[in-house]
Amino acid sequence: MASPGVEVELLVKGRSDLGDVAPEIKASERRTAVAIADLEWRDMDADDYGTNEAQDSDFPAVERSRLQEMLSLLGLETYQAQKLSLQDSLQISSDSMKNWAPQAPKDLPWNFLRKLQALNAEARNTTMVLDVPPDARPAEKESQMEEEIIYWDAADDVSADIYSFSELPTPDTPVNPLDLLCALLLSSDSFLQQEIVHKMSLCQFALPLVLPDSENHYHTFLLWALRGVVRTWWAQPPRGVGSLREDSAVLSRAPAFAFVRMEVSSNSKSQLLNAVLSPGHRPRDCFWHRDLNVGTNPREIADGLVEVSWFLPSGREDLDIFPEPVAFLNLRGDIGSHWLQFKLLTEVSSAVFILTDNISKKEYKLLYSMKGSATKYYFILSPYRGKRNANLRFLNRLIPVLKMDHSHVLVKVSSTDSAGFVRRVRSIVAHVARSPCRRLSVEEMAHAARKLGLRVDEDCEECQRAKERMERITRKIKDSDAYRRDELRLQGDPWRKAAQVEKELCQAQWAGDPPDKGRAELRHRLLELRAQQNGHEPAGGVQEFITAISGPSLGEKQYFLRWMEWGLARVASPRPRQPPETILTLRPKHCGVVDLSELLWPEPLGVEHFLREMGQFYEAESCLVEAGKLPASQRRFAHFPGLALELLLKGLPLELVDGSTLSTPLRWVTGLLKELHARLERRSRLVVLSALGVPGTGKSTLLNTMFGLRFATGRGCGPRGAFMQLVTVAESFSQDLGCDHILVIDSGGLIGGALATAGERFELEASLATLLVGLSNVTVVSLAETRDIPPAILHAFLRLEKTGHMPNYQFVYQNLHDTCAPGPRPRERRQLLDPPGDAIRAGAQMEKQGGGGIRTLADLAFCDPEKQHVWHIPGLWHGVPPMAAVSLGYSEAIFELKRCLLENIRNGLSNQNKSIQQLIELVRRL
């Protein structure tokens, strides 16, 4: 028997005006025939489902046709055999300079990718602007369209056999964003899928967890696509001091709460979830719903999609709805039509909230099959008139089966206080999370998905072979420092000593001194050091790494590199980090050779260390061949630059300036550029764009947002060296832009703060800044505060001004408290140019110019205060991290900066583009 509390609650609340309006019901949402074959209750009568066998057989064909038509509508049908790649989506084209609205459905996927790359919060908006106004369409066509659309009359009985077959979106009607997302994911390769999900996480959009594919009748659990998502939250233990934690979204465990719909519900799951996740009066729209884009078509192919979003505490009591991370899962569509996904949710969730207007005999039998489940079930009802008795009858039967009581039944009707209802749902979630409950990671959810027969994207052979190779390397790493010392033997002291000798040789050469005994001794010492390096064999881990990137499968190489990044991040244990400003301004306590490792923050073990080792084997061998100490026929490592170049072409940043010694491995970089020249052949015109600034000013995030790159981000946490990535210009646009590729260089952590104005550290920074600016056609200087212009960068400008080579430059202030409209403002431009400060005088002193004649930055020949050189970028986050979304102002300002940079390149303001041969010569000279 049911608890009397249930009857009382339903009877009292059931008297309210419930309304007769029900949302349109799509055929796919009511279609249960496909799911029946997978259920234990196959002996049920067909009459219980309001359909018959002949009708069931027609449904799969309708679904297949609908998916193909959607792909054709969006222009994605050509990407079913050869999937869309990450490199395809990142090409620079004429559209990269336009802030345009899509004009046809075929524009929507590219518009979505461009906006997502720019972290634009409006990326899900599918509104189109047509060349022909809607009112100019022929009247006959409109009436024909109206006749073809079938709507379900809300006055019809709920259990009637009525399905709505709405047309696919017309050109002037927005495509459902969830259909667009599913179509794009189905057309993308694994690495573009991963990038899409990563960018969606930064925008605080709900992420796809299970991707439906009605065409092939299998669904995919997106474990690989979610691997790149990293979550940060404030962990507060019951006793002790709280701390900031960071972990992979697929590895961290949290209680999960699923929200599903059974048949028809007058309440929107997604709106309810957004309200539950929104603290106070700060609305969050991580789950898309129909009110976010008025006029959008109903879903056509996205039913069966499961989305996930997390609540993450920030440590602020006024914002933290829950004290620990909590996952929320949302099934799109009706559970009867998507029983497999519903079954998965019941096995991975701590509790399931079922939204429905009424419980019928069919639905009762669906839920009865869940008997014995450890999951808690809650109903959110909004019953139609005359259905109270039926609801009570079925609830009374389900209560002992699902181990419920009256508190598990919530009624929400039009008169219900929405805020109070949301508080009640939150209190249930918090109560379940506090009690002993199921806590699974996404990786553990994937195990449950496999058992139910869902496909897991990570289970392909290439991915698994790459993972095994990664594990063979990382399982030997017990201590990062010990591993570097024992396995990466050519780095550390051997490379540091060789770099110091090469630096002294270079200084002697450019000083113009005649050859003497000292220079001969330096050459002899260098050859000895290089011979010692060449006497080593690559260690086991390095050899495994080389074998992995030498294989014929390009996909397996990409999988391997991603696995290595994550695997090394899990096993690496760098020393406790200090703020970069503290460490970068340290000074040596003694004269002589400076141990640069003492002047820099600890560097986590990464893929770049394995590539550095390869570079040192190549450097040592090349040095001996040049000196005639080793026959060219005996070279073993000449193919290493070619292996590394493959990685650069597939989007991996390669090191230009070694972060451990703050020097450039000249032979290795030259070898890379020669391989690049050979590979690009006729499309070898380059523009070099560099970004300089102190750590923490957001320059890497700026470049990643602007061009979709993968430079490491994080204040004092990433690699120290300067890295380069290659951006391809579409052939159709290269003639107009004047180049075929843009080589983007991120200075990383090479440049210190304003206090680094003396000593050998400053000399190193100034030399490296001169190198990077000297190579560049365009330079972006990223600054955190007004007047915070690193003296090393000013010194580079002073030195290059004398040579006549000055790149087009832009000063970018980021993370300002003022978040008003982006763009340069004259008052603030003058503030940049007014105070000379000690930095100018320090740079001038090094160049022996004296500081008297340079009173302001504007006194330098390259500074024109009337030109658009200064940008103010609003803060990255809108709100308080970790739940904050990226600011729309930040995204729009970055787009304007990108447009300006490309316009300057096209108009020739960035000096002449370079051939790769010219770039090689510049590297040697600088």
PDB file of C-alpha atoms in Angstrom, residues 484 488 490-492 495-496 530 533 542 545 600 603-619 640 644 654-663 665 668 718-723 750:
ATOM      1  CA  ARG A 484      65.210  13.041 -16.196  1.00  0.00           C
ATOM      2  CA  LEU A 488      67.044  11.966 -20.455  1.00  0.00           C
ATOM      3  CA  LEU A 490      71.705  14.489 -22.835  1.00  0.00           C
ATOM      4  CA  GLN A 491      69.786  17.261 -21.075  1.00  0.00           C
ATOM      5  CA  GLY A 492      70.745  18.888 -17.815  1.00  0.00           C
ATOM      6  CA  TRP A 495      73.375  20.470 -22.680  1.00  0.00           C
ATOM      7  CA  ARG A 496      73.836  23.406 -20.287  1.00  0.00           C
ATOM      8  CA  ARG A 530      79.237  16.817 -28.205  1.00  0.00           C
ATOM      9  CA  GLN A 533      76.632  13.220 -25.867  1.00  0.00           C
ATOM     10  CA  VAL A 542      63.112   7.673 -25.318  1.00  0.00           C
ATOM     11  CA  PHE A 545      58.806   7.389 -27.724  1.00  0.00           C
ATOM     12  CA  LEU A 600      63.265  29.462 -12.966  1.00  0.00           C
ATOM     13  CA  GLU A 603      59.153  22.573 -14.939  1.00  0.00           C
ATOM     14  CA  PRO A 604      56.805  19.572 -15.042  1.00  0.00           C
ATOM     15  CA  LEU A 605      57.908  16.595 -17.114  1.00  0.00           C
ATOM     16  CA  GLY A 606      56.248  16.762 -20.521  1.00  0.00           C
ATOM     17  CA  VAL A 607      56.376  15.634 -24.125  1.00  0.00           C
ATOM     18  CA  GLU A 608      58.772  18.502 -24.883  1.00  0.00           C
ATOM     19  CA  HIS A 609      61.474  16.797 -22.778  1.00  0.00           C
ATOM     20  CA  PHE A 610      61.432  13.738 -25.021  1.00  0.00           C
ATOM     21  CA  LEU A 611      61.632  15.970 -28.094  1.00  0.00           C
ATOM     22  CA  ARG A 612      64.482  17.939 -26.482  1.00  0.00           C
ATOM     23  CA  GLU A 613      66.357  14.659 -26.037  1.00  0.00           C
ATOM     24  CA  MET A 614      65.851  13.858 -29.709  1.00  0.00           C
ATOM     25  CA  GLY A 615      67.029  17.365 -30.550  1.00  0.00           C
ATOM     26  CA  GLN A 616      70.210  16.914 -28.504  1.00  0.00           C
ATOM     27  CA  PHE A 617      71.058  13.631 -30.242  1.00  0.00           C
ATOM     28  CA  TYR A 618      70.601  15.437 -33.555  1.00  0.00           C
ATOM     29  CA  GLU A 619      72.629  18.485 -32.379  1.00  0.00           C
ATOM     30  CA  PHE A 640      64.638  13.109 -36.292  1.00  0.00           C
ATOM     31  CA  ALA A 644      59.141  16.127 -35.198  1.00  0.00           C
ATOM     32  CA  LEU A 654      57.433  22.512 -30.917  1.00  0.00           C
ATOM     33  CA  GLU A 655      60.130  24.221 -28.879  1.00  0.00           C
ATOM     34  CA  LEU A 656      62.044  27.051 -30.537  1.00  0.00           C
ATOM     35  CA  VAL A 657      63.955  28.196 -27.438  1.00  0.00           C
ATOM     36  CA  ASP A 658      64.951  25.514 -24.925  1.00  0.00           C
ATOM     37  CA  GLY A 659      63.383  26.338 -21.580  1.00  0.00           C
ATOM     38  CA  SER A 660      66.005  24.522 -19.521  1.00  0.00           C
ATOM     39  CA  THR A 661      69.016  26.491 -20.811  1.00  0.00           C
ATOM     40  CA  LEU A 662      67.313  29.542 -22.346  1.00  0.00           C
ATOM     41  CA  SER A 663      69.159  28.928 -25.592  1.00  0.00           C
ATOM     42  CA  PRO A 665      69.403  24.550 -30.408  1.00  0.00           C
ATOM     43  CA  TRP A 668      67.838  21.254 -34.520  1.00  0.00           C
ATOM     44  CA  GLY A 718      53.685  24.896 -17.875  1.00  0.00           C
ATOM     45  CA  PRO A 719      56.902  24.479 -19.863  1.00  0.00           C
ATOM     46  CA  ARG A 720      59.309  27.410 -19.828  1.00  0.00           C
ATOM     47  CA  GLY A 721      60.544  27.519 -23.414  1.00  0.00           C
ATOM     48  CA  ALA A 722      59.279  29.445 -26.423  1.00  0.00           C
ATOM     49  CA  PHE A 723      57.074  27.265 -28.618  1.00  0.00           C
ATOM     50  CA  LEU A 750      61.053  33.388 -20.942  1.00  0.00           C
TER      51      LEU A 750
END
